[in-house]
XYZ file of C-alpha atoms in Angstrom:
314
model
C 23.479 47.716 14.983
C 21.145 50.669 14.638
C 19.393 50.462 17.329
C 22.300 50.158 20.057
C 23.228 53.304 21.310
C 26.706 54.295 22.029
C 27.774 54.704 25.385
C 29.537 58.277 26.396
C 30.116 57.899 29.830
C 32.817 54.898 31.167
C 33.860 53.030 33.961
C 37.744 52.638 34.809
C 37.704 49.290 36.692
C 41.475 48.283 36.744
C 42.366 46.056 39.481
C 39.168 45.431 40.416
C 40.049 42.141 40.580
C 41.434 42.754 44.282
C 38.003 43.582 45.772
C 38.409 45.338 49.333
C 42.629 45.441 48.735
C 41.873 47.284 45.947
C 42.493 50.886 48.392
C 45.735 49.452 49.149
C 46.955 50.263 46.159
C 46.641 54.350 46.753
C 50.285 53.558 49.104
C 52.575 52.443 46.307
C 51.154 54.093 43.139
C 50.847 57.888 45.383
C 54.374 57.397 46.651
C 55.964 56.801 43.285
C 53.904 60.033 42.179
C 55.541 61.804 44.947
C 58.631 60.822 44.119
C 58.523 61.616 40.255
C 56.985 65.071 40.806
C 59.792 65.953 43.231
C 62.472 64.412 41.638
C 61.911 65.763 37.874
C 61.273 68.964 39.687
C 64.524 69.372 41.029
C 66.403 67.557 38.120
C 64.271 70.544 36.103
C 65.180 73.352 38.731
C 69.014 72.456 38.919
C 69.295 72.333 34.722
C 67.224 76.203 34.714
C 68.714 77.728 37.821
C 72.471 76.981 36.714
C 74.078 78.312 33.810
C 76.612 75.703 33.645
C 74.049 73.387 32.528
C 72.817 75.707 29.483
C 74.658 73.284 27.178
C 72.580 71.191 24.779
C 72.736 68.186 26.508
C 71.431 68.975 29.888
C 68.962 70.525 28.232
C 67.619 67.989 26.161
C 67.595 65.955 29.540
C 65.514 69.129 31.187
C 62.755 68.007 28.013
C 63.070 64.531 29.253
C 62.245 65.609 33.261
C 59.754 68.218 31.828
C 57.763 65.408 29.806
C 58.426 62.860 32.786
C 56.659 65.457 35.137
C 54.032 66.182 33.163
C 52.677 62.490 32.062
C 52.058 61.380 35.437
C 49.535 63.919 36.068
C 47.195 63.071 33.079
C 45.946 59.750 34.988
C 47.729 59.296 38.709
C 45.443 61.931 40.497
C 42.221 60.394 38.951
C 43.583 56.452 39.804
C 44.479 57.420 43.166
C 40.875 59.281 43.802
C 39.684 56.028 42.524
C 41.562 53.461 44.636
C 40.394 55.854 47.603
C 37.486 56.685 47.028
C 36.036 54.456 44.062
C 35.557 57.567 42.073
C 35.881 55.418 38.488
C 33.947 57.374 36.068
C 35.357 59.644 33.046
C 33.564 60.777 29.696
C 34.108 59.624 26.311
C 35.641 63.522 25.770
C 37.969 62.893 28.892
C 38.896 59.225 28.226
C 39.738 60.544 24.333
C 41.481 64.088 25.834
C 43.941 61.762 28.214
C 44.424 59.411 25.949
C 46.124 62.078 23.783
C 47.941 63.591 26.384
C 49.498 59.857 27.500
C 50.107 58.643 24.100
C 51.678 62.114 23.129
C 53.876 62.135 26.134
C 54.780 58.987 25.597
C 56.319 59.260 21.919
C 57.916 62.363 22.787
C 60.072 60.094 25.572
C 61.152 57.673 22.917
C 62.289 60.931 20.670
C 64.005 62.805 23.603
C 66.213 59.659 23.091
C 66.523 59.908 19.673
C 67.486 63.633 20.081
C 70.117 62.771 23.026
C 71.508 60.339 20.765
C 71.977 62.243 18.091
C 73.829 65.616 20.828
C 75.925 62.273 21.987
C 76.901 61.572 17.844
C 77.747 64.763 17.067
C 79.711 65.361 20.438
C 82.020 62.289 20.203
C 82.182 61.950 16.011
C 82.353 65.181 14.746
C 83.458 67.610 17.940
C 85.114 70.115 16.195
C 81.700 70.834 14.861
C 79.529 70.172 17.643
C 78.314 73.379 18.703
C 77.268 74.217 14.880
C 75.596 71.202 14.271
C 73.346 71.741 17.727
C 72.767 75.213 17.210
C 68.970 75.189 17.591
C 68.527 76.468 13.566
C 69.999 73.564 12.138
C 69.190 71.072 14.905
C 65.239 72.120 14.243
C 66.155 70.089 10.779
C 65.647 66.937 13.519
C 63.610 68.078 15.595
C 60.707 69.382 13.383
C 59.888 66.171 11.286
C 59.675 63.759 14.375
C 57.558 66.211 16.167
C 55.320 66.651 13.391
C 55.117 62.514 13.211
C 54.474 62.428 16.574
C 51.275 64.662 16.418
C 49.937 63.573 13.225
C 50.215 59.533 14.660
C 48.519 60.461 17.599
C 45.665 62.513 16.836
C 45.145 60.324 14.290
C 44.958 57.064 17.094
C 42.698 59.231 18.840
C 40.300 60.119 16.735
C 39.649 57.139 14.960
C 39.074 56.093 18.563
C 36.622 58.568 18.768
C 34.315 57.819 16.445
C 33.628 54.026 17.031
C 30.609 53.226 18.786
C 30.945 51.433 21.809
C 28.458 48.833 23.135
C 30.287 48.109 26.484
C 30.979 50.971 28.724
C 33.438 49.196 31.274
C 36.411 49.118 30.873
C 39.123 47.013 32.944
C 42.322 49.538 33.165
C 42.963 52.449 35.642
C 43.511 54.892 32.317
C 42.354 55.485 28.701
C 44.736 53.182 26.684
C 44.017 52.778 23.334
C 43.152 49.030 22.336
C 41.173 49.128 26.383
C 38.985 51.438 24.439
C 38.768 50.175 21.457
C 37.864 46.624 22.494
C 34.472 47.590 23.830
C 33.507 48.885 20.566
C 31.009 47.535 18.746
C 31.596 45.991 15.239
C 34.905 46.129 13.544
C 37.804 47.762 14.887
C 40.603 46.220 12.286
C 41.483 50.067 11.238
C 42.281 50.508 14.726
C 44.089 47.945 15.422
C 46.347 48.390 11.387
C 46.440 52.285 12.790
C 47.718 51.273 16.575
C 50.493 48.749 15.072
C 51.542 51.365 12.583
C 51.798 54.247 15.476
C 53.858 51.424 17.923
C 56.288 50.574 14.575
C 56.573 54.406 13.051
C 57.462 56.249 17.235
C 58.859 53.646 19.252
C 60.710 51.296 16.594
C 61.606 53.809 14.071
C 63.538 55.737 17.189
C 64.919 52.485 18.337
C 66.396 52.027 15.344
C 68.037 55.441 14.509
C 69.037 55.647 18.404
C 70.627 51.914 17.798
C 72.514 53.088 14.614
C 73.315 56.501 16.139
C 75.010 54.021 19.245
C 76.989 51.878 16.774
C 78.539 54.643 14.910
C 79.377 56.145 18.299
C 80.650 53.088 20.088
C 82.878 52.616 16.465
C 84.364 56.174 16.586
C 85.390 56.618 20.123
C 89.247 54.461 19.848
C 89.822 57.292 16.800
C 88.571 60.477 18.923
C 90.874 59.984 22.026
C 90.151 60.648 25.595
C 87.584 63.338 24.823
C 85.712 60.526 23.295
C 85.711 58.264 26.351
C 84.406 61.335 28.672
C 81.528 62.000 25.966
C 80.974 58.101 26.154
C 79.872 58.036 29.965
C 77.078 59.600 29.102
C 75.962 57.271 26.134
C 75.811 54.609 28.804
C 73.127 56.478 30.650
C 70.989 57.311 27.678
C 71.350 53.017 27.102
C 70.589 52.403 30.561
C 67.653 54.262 30.516
C 66.583 53.106 26.848
C 67.038 49.897 27.818
C 64.695 49.727 30.667
C 62.230 51.962 29.296
C 62.210 49.540 26.198
C 61.802 46.725 28.416
C 58.837 47.290 30.229
C 56.962 49.019 27.014
C 57.700 45.827 25.746
C 56.035 43.971 28.110
C 53.092 45.969 28.382
C 52.468 46.000 24.797
C 52.917 41.843 24.708
C 50.937 41.375 27.898
C 47.681 43.329 26.484
C 47.945 41.410 23.276
C 48.882 38.070 24.252
C 46.025 37.165 27.055
C 46.416 33.562 27.605
C 47.505 32.751 31.067
C 47.917 36.128 31.945
C 46.047 37.386 34.600
C 44.061 40.813 33.862
C 45.432 42.566 36.602
C 48.556 42.086 35.626
C 48.360 43.483 32.514
C 46.682 46.270 34.460
C 50.026 46.765 36.340
C 52.583 46.726 33.757
C 50.501 48.966 31.981
C 50.541 51.310 34.361
C 54.117 50.841 34.841
C 55.164 51.274 31.604
C 53.663 54.872 31.687
C 54.689 55.772 35.305
C 57.906 53.640 35.924
C 59.923 55.659 33.892
C 58.914 59.329 34.594
C 60.526 58.091 38.471
C 63.345 56.088 37.214
C 64.628 58.857 34.250
C 65.309 61.872 37.023
C 67.227 59.335 39.510
C 69.213 57.930 36.914
C 70.357 61.160 34.785
C 70.793 62.535 38.463
C 73.320 59.947 39.874
C 75.124 59.280 36.524
C 75.776 62.844 34.644
C 78.911 64.153 37.054
C 77.462 68.055 36.875
C 74.132 67.333 37.584
C 74.946 65.417 40.808
C 77.382 67.390 42.036
C 74.793 70.828 41.271
C 71.751 68.789 43.177
C 74.100 68.234 46.356
C 74.709 71.910 46.221
C 71.275 72.826 46.019
C 70.243 70.601 48.680
C 72.823 71.560 50.932
C 71.757 75.069 50.711
C 68.562 74.268 51.225
C 69.281 72.740 54.775
C 71.359 75.992 55.277
C 68.522 78.107 55.083
C 66.111 75.540 57.076
C 68.729 75.144 59.403
C 68.912 79.390 59.759
C 65.443 79.940 59.799
C 64.259 77.264 62.469
C 67.600 79.065 64.639
């Protein structure tokens, strides 16, 4: 093992089984990328520009849009260039940086759903104290512990992966996913696998438990809260739709990479890319459609843009 030199450069070989058809993937992935960028940018613009949307619930939705806007930027451009021009190379440092941001931003998608659940809990179960509880100084006690958890766990995950020696450098993936890189290492990777499982448990699983507990209390409190509770519950349904879609795709991606028997390699790569990219496209659309005030402001913004465009051409 001492004579084996560790690779410092890697080949992202995802979808290589498609051969000459691989460049065709540029079209659907570029469409999803454009949808993600435009939908999240529009949602962010509407929330920032409209004073009526400067309340905790809409600020959290804007936070989700910011994460969904940022996440594809760290891997989709490189992936699209790989499809078109066969640019598959990435350095170890570049791989670790990409891994850190993808895993960190993915963790904040889950954590933002926790904060949204807490926001709805305060709005429905303690409406008289809602603005007091959601004041930034008080809400920080819910924000800071989860932020520190995410930073520590993701930093530990990436730093341990960076200390490995790599006997192979061809990664069957389109971006630097933790387990895809660890599989290329020489020797034992038991610690990396254990930390990977801990990250899965301590971030998405713990977040899901908190979210579930919050919504159980919320739904049991709605009959006592009257009409205001029923109205606030409509936003809960939107959050639940986003949670179900995100967790389902994440679970399929997680299992597909660890239960490999009988599953084609390109299917594992597809589910992994969808786990990262699809929520970035889906979330702003579902929030834009199902949240009445956001929907109305988006319609008004598009109308103004159309009038400006018409006036310019005339």
